[in-house]
Tab-separated table of C-alpha atoms and ligand atoms in Angstrom:
chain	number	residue	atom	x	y	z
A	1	UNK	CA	0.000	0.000	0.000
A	2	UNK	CA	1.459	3.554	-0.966
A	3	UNK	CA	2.095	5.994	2.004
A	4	UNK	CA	-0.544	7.753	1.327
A	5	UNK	CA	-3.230	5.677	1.303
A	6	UNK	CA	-2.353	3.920	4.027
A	7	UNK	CA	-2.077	7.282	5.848
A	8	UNK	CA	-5.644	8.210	4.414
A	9	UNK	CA	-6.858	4.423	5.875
A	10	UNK	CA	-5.252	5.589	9.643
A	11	UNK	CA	-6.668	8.858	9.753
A	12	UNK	CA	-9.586	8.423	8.564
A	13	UNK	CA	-10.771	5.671	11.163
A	14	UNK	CA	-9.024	8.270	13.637
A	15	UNK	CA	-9.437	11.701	13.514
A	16	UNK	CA	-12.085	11.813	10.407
A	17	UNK	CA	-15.606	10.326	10.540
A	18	UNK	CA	-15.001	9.202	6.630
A	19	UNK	CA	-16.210	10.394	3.041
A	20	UNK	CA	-19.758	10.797	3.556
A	21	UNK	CA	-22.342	12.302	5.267
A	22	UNK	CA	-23.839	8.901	6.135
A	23	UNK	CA	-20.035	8.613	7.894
A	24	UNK	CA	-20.345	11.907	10.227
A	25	UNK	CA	-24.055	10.717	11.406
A	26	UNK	CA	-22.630	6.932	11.942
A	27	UNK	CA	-19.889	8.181	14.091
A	28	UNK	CA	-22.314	10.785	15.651
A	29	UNK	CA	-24.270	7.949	16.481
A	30	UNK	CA	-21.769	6.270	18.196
A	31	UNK	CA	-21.008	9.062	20.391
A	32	UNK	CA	-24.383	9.606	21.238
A	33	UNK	CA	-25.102	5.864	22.568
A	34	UNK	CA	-22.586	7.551	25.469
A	35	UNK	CA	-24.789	10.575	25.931
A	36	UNK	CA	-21.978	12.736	24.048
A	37	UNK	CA	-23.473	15.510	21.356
A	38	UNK	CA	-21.703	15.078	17.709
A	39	UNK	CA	-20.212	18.495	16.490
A	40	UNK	CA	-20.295	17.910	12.275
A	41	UNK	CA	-17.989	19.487	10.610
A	42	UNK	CA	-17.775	19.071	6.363
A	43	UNK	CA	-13.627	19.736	5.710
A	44	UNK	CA	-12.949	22.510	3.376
A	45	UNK	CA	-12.293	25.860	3.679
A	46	UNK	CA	-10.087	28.926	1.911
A	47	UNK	CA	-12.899	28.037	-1.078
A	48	UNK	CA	-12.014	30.324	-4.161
A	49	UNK	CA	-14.921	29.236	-6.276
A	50	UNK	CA	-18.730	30.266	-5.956
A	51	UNK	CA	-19.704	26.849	-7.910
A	52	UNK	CA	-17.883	25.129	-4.898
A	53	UNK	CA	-19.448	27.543	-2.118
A	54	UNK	CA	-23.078	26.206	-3.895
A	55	UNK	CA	-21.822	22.210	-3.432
A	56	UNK	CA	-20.675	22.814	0.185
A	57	UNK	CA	-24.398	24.431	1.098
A	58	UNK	CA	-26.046	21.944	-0.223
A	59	UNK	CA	-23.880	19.481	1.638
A	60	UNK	CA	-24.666	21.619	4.884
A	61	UNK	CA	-27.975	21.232	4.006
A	62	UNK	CA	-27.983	17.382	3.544
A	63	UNK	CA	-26.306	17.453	7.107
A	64	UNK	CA	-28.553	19.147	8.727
A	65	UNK	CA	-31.954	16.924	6.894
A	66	UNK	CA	-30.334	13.554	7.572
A	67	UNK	CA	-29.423	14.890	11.307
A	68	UNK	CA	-32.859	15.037	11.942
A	69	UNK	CA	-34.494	11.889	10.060
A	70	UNK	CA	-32.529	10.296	12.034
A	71	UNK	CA	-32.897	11.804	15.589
A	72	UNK	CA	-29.311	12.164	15.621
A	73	UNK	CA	-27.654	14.261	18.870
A	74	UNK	CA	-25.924	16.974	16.728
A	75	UNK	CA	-24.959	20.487	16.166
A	76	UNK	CA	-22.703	21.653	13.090
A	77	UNK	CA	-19.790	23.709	12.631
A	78	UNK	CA	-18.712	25.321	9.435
A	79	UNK	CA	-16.230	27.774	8.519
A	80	UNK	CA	-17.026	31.152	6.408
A	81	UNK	CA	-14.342	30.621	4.139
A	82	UNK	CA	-16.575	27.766	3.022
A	83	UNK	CA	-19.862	29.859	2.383
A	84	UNK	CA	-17.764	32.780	0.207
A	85	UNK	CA	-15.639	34.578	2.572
A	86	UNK	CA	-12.896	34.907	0.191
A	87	UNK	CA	-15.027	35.966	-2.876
A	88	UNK	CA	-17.201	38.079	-1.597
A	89	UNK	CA	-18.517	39.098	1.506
A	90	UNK	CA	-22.284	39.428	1.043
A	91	UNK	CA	-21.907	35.917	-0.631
A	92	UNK	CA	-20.622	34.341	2.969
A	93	UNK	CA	-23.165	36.151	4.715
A	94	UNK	CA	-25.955	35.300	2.847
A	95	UNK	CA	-25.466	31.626	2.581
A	96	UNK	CA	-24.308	31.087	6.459
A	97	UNK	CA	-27.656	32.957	6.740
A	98	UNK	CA	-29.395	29.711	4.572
A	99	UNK	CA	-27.693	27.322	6.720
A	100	UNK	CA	-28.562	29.208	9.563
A	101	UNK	CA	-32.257	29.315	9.018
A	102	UNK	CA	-32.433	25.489	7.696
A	103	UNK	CA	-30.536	24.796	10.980
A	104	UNK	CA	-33.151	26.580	13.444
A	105	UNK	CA	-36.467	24.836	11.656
A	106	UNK	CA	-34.781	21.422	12.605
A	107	UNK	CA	-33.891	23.021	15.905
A	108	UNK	CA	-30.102	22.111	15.000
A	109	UNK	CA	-27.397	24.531	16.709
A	110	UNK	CA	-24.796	25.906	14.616
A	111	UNK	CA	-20.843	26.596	15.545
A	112	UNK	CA	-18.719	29.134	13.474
A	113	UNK	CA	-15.510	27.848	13.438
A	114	UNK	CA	-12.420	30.224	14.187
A	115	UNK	CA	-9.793	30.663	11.367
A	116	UNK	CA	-6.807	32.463	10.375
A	117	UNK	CA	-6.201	35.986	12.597
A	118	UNK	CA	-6.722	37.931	9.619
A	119	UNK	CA	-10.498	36.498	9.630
A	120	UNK	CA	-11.395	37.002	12.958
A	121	UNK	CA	-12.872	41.007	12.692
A	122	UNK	CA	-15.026	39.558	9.757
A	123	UNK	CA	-16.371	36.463	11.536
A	124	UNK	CA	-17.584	37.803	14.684
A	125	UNK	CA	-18.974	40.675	12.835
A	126	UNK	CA	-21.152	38.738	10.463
A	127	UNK	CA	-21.790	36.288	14.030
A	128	UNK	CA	-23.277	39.470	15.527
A	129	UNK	CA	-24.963	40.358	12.370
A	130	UNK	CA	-26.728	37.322	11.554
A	131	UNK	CA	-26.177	34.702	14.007
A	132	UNK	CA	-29.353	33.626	16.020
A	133	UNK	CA	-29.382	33.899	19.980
A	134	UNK	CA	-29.584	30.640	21.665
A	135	UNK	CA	-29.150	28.716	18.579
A	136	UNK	CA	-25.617	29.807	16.710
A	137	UNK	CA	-22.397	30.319	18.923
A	138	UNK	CA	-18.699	31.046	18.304
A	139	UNK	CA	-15.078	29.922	18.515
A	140	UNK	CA	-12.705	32.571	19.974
A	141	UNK	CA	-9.096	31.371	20.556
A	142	UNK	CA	-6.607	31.858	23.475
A	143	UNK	CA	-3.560	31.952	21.101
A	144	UNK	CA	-4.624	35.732	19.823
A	145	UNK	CA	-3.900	38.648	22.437
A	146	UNK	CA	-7.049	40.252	20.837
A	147	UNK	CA	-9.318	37.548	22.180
A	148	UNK	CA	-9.906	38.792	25.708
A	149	UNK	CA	-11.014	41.860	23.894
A	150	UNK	CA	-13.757	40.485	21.527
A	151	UNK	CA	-14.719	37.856	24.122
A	152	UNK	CA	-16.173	40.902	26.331
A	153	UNK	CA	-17.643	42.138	23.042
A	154	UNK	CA	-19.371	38.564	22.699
A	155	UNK	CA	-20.447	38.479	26.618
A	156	UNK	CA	-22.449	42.082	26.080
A	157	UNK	CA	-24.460	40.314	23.184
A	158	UNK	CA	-24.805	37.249	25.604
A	159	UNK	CA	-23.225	35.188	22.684
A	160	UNK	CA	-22.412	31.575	23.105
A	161	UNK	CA	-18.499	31.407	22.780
A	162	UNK	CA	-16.324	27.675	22.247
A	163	UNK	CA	-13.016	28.507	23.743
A	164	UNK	CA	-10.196	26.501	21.886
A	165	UNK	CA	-6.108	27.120	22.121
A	166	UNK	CA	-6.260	27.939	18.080
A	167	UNK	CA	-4.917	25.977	15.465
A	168	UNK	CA	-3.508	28.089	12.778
A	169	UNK	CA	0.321	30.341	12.893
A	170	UNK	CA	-0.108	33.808	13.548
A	171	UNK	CA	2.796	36.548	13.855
A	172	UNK	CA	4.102	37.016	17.880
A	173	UNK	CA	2.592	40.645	17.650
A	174	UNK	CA	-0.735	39.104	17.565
A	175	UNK	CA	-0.032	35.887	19.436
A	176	UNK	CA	1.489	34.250	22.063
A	177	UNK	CA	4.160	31.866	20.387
A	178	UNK	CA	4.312	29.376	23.278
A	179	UNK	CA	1.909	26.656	24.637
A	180	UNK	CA	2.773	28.108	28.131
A	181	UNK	CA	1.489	31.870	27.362
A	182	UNK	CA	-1.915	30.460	25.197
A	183	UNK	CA	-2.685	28.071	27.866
A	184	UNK	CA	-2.471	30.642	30.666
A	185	UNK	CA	-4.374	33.316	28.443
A	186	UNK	CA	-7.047	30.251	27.987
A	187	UNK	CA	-7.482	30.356	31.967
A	188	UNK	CA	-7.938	34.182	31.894
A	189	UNK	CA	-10.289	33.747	29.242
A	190	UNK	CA	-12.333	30.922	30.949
A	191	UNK	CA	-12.182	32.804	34.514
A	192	UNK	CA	-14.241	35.597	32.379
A	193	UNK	CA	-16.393	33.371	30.706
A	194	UNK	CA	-17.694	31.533	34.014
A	195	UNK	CA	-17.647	35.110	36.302
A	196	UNK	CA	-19.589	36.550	32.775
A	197	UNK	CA	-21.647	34.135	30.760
A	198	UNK	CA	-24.387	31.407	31.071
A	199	UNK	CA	-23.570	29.305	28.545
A	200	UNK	CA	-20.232	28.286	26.740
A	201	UNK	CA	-17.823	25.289	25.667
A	202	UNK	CA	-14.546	24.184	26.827
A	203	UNK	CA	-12.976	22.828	23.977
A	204	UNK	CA	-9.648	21.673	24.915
A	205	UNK	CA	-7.662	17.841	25.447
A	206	UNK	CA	-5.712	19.787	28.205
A	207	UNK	CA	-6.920	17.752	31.631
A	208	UNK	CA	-5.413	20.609	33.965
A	209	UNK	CA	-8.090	23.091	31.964
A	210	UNK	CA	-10.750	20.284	32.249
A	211	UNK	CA	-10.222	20.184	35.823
A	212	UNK	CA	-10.191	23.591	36.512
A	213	UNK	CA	-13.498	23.887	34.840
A	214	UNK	CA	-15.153	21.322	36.538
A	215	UNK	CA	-13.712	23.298	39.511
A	216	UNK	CA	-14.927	26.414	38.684
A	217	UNK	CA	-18.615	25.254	37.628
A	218	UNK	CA	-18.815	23.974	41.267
A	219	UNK	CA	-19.280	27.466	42.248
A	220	UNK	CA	-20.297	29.358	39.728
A	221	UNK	CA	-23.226	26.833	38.094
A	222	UNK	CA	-23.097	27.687	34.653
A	223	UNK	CA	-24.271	25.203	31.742
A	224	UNK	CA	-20.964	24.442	30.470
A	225	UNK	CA	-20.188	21.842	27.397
A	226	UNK	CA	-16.822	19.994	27.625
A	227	UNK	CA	-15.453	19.343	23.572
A	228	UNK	CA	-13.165	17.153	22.121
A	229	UNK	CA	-11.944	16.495	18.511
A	230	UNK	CA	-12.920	12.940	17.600
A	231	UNK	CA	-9.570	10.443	17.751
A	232	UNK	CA	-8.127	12.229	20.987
A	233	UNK	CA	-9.280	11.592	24.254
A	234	UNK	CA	-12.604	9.894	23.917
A	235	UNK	CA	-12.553	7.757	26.324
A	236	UNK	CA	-11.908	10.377	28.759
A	237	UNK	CA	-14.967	12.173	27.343
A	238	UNK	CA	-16.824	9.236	27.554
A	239	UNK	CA	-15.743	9.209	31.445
A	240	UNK	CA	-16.997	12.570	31.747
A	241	UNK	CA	-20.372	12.165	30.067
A	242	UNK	CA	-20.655	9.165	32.549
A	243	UNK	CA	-19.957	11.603	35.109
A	244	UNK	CA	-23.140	13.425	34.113
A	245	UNK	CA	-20.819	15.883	32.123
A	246	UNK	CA	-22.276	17.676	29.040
A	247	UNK	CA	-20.105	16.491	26.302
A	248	UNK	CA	-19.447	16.907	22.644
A	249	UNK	CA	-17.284	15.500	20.055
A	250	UNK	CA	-16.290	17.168	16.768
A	251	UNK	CA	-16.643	15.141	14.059
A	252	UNK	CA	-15.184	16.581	10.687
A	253	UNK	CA	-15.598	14.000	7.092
A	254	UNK	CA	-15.741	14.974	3.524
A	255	UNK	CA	-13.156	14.350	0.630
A	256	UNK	CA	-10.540	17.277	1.693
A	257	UNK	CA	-9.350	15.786	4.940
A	258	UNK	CA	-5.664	15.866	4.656
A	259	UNK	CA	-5.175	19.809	5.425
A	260	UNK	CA	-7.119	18.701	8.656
A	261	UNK	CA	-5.134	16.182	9.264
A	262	UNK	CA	-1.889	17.519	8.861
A	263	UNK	CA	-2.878	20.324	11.443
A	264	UNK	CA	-3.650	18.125	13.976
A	265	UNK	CA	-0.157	16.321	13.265
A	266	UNK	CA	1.862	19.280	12.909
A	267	UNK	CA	0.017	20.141	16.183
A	268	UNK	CA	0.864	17.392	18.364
A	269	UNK	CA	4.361	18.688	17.997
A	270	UNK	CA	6.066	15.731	19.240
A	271	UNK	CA	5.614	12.551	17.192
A	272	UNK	CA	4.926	10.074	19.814
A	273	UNK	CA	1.617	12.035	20.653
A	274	UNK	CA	0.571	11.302	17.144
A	275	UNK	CA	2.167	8.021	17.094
A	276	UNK	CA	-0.108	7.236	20.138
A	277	UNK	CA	-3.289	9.084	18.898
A	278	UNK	CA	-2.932	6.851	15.869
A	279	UNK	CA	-2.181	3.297	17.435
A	280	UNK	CA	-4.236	3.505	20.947
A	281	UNK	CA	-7.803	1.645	20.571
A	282	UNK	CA	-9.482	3.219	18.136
A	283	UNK	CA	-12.976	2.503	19.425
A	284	UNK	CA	-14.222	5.021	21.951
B	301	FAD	C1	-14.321	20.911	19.807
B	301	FAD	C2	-13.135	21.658	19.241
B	301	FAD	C3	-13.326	22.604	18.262
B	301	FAD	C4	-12.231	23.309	17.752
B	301	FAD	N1	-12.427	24.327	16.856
B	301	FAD	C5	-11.387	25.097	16.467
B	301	FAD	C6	-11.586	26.257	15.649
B	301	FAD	O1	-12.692	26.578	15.238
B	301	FAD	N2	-10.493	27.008	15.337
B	301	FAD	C7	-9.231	26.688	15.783
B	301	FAD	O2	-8.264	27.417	15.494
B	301	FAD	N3	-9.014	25.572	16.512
B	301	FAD	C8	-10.052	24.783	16.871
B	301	FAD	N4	-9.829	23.664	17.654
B	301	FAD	C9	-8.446	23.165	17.853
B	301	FAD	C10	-7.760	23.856	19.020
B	301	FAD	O3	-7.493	25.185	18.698
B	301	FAD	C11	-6.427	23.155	19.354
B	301	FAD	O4	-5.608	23.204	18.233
B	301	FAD	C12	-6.567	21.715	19.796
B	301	FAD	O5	-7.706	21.530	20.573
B	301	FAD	C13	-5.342	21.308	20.672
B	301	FAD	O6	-5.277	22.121	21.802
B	301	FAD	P1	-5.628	21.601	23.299
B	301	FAD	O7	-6.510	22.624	23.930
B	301	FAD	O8	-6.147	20.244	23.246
B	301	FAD	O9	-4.268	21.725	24.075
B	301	FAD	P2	-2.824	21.162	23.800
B	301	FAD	O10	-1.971	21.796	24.838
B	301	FAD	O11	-2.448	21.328	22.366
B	301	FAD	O12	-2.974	19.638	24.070
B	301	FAD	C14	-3.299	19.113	25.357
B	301	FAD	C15	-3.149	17.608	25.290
B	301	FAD	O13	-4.096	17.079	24.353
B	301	FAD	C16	-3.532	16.034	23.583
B	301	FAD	N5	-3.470	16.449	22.162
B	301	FAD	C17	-3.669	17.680	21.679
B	301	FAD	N6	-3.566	17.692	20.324
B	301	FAD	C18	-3.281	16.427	19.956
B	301	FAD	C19	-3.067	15.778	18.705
B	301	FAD	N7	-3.141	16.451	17.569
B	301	FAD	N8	-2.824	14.451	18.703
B	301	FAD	C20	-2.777	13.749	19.868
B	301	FAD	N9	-2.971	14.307	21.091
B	301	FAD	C21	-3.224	15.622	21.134
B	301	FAD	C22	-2.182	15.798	24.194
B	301	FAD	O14	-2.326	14.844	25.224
B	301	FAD	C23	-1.798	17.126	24.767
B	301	FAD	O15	-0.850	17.072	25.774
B	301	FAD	C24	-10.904	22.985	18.194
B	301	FAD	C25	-10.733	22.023	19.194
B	301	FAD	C26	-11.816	21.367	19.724
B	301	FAD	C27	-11.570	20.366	20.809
């Protein structure tokens, strides 16, 4: 087998539901037998085409119609620079604003996922624009210094915020360049979430930022959603859901999955973690 199908055949069983939408609501399913909430995501994004913008809606769309034929436990999570970002503005705004509406008359929630820093203005404009309360939230990460600044912009608008560490490279005047400064600007950011809003996600594998959520929450009460990607940590999610933990598992498929999966390899920054994330059991 070449490298990089065999590669494809890991990661895919791993970190990627698989191909199809029938895929993402199988592993959803899965996840849900353990009271954990899927999080679909349909790879792609940077889309320069509007003929490709069209395909991904109506994949969105088929999400969202075959998450509720089959009374599947599931929100979704796109990206704008999937829905016309890139091309045109008023493109990405009105087509999140299809998905958006499809979404709520299913009574589906819907994530907008956080991209590269020079996206971040746009995104959580057009989230405050067109987003619907209760029903849409937003991923801010701890890696940008400008985060603590548009998470207090979120909290007036009593937005629902997913805190992650952030994927992507940024330069050091915007970001903090080591795990140690983005991890303790996640627990600033968290401390003003729970003293601040009702309702949010901690999306992180860190167990020290787990714990000091679970910590927090003891005192301040808030509906709080632990997340995971899918292929790291499950089975501690599944411990957590068994705990009576709200839990959810992000569950990306679709045809472009290796820019995904390269980011969660390049990521795991030391080989054995992705060594291990490949080989431990792969059943949650
Ligand atoms: C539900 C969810 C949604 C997300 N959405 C976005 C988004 O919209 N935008 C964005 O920029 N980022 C997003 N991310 C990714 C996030 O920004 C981080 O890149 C990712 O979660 C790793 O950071 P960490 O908080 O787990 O902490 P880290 O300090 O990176 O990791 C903590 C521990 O988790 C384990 N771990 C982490 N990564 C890996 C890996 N790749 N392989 C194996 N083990 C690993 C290791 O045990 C590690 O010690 C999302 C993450 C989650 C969980």
């Amino acid at each position: 087998m070449q490298w990089d199908a065999l590669l494809e055949k890991m990661i895919a069983g791993r970190w990627i539901a698989g191909i199809n939408t029938s895929d993402a609501i199988a592993a959803a399913k899965e996840f849900n037998r353990h009271r954990i909430t899927g999080i679909i995501n349909y790879l792609g994004e940077e889309i320069k085409s509007e003929d490709e913008v069209e395909s991904t809606v109506k994949k969105y769309m088929e999400v969202i119609d075959t998450i509720s034929s089959t009374h599947t436990s599931a929100d979704i999570s796109l990206k704008l620079s999937q829905l016309g970002q890139n091309i045109d503005e008023s493109l990405a705004r009105r087509t999140y604003k299809k998905i958006l509406s499809h979404a709520s008359s299913s009574n589906i929630f819907v994530w907008l996922d956080m991209e590269t820093y020079d996206k971040v203005e746009g995104t959580i404009d057009i989230f405050l624009d067109i987003g619907k309360k209760g029903k849409s939230g937003i991923c801010i990460q701890s890696y940008l210094k400008r985060s603590v600044s548009d998470i207090k912009r979120l909290s007036e608008e009593d937005a629902i915020v997913r805190l992650v560490k952030g994927a992507y490279n940024a330069p050091s005047s915007i970001a903090y360049s080591s795990r140690e400064l983005t991890t303790k600007n996640y627990y600033k950011l968290m401390d003003y979430l729970f003293r601040n809003l009702h309702r949010f996600t901690v999306a992180t594998h860190d167990k020290e930022i787990t714990l000091k959520a679970l910590r927090l929450n003891k005192e301040y009460k808030r509906d709080i959603t632990h997340a995971m990607l899918k292929g790291i940590h499950n089975q501690y999610a599944v411990e957590l859901a068994k705990s009576g933990e709200s839990v959810s598992i992000y569950i990306p498929f679709g045809e472009k999955w290796k820019e995904y999966a390269f980011r969660r390899i390049s990521e795991g920054s030391n080989m054995h973690l992705v060594i291990n994330s490949l080989f431990e059991n792969q059943r949650i």
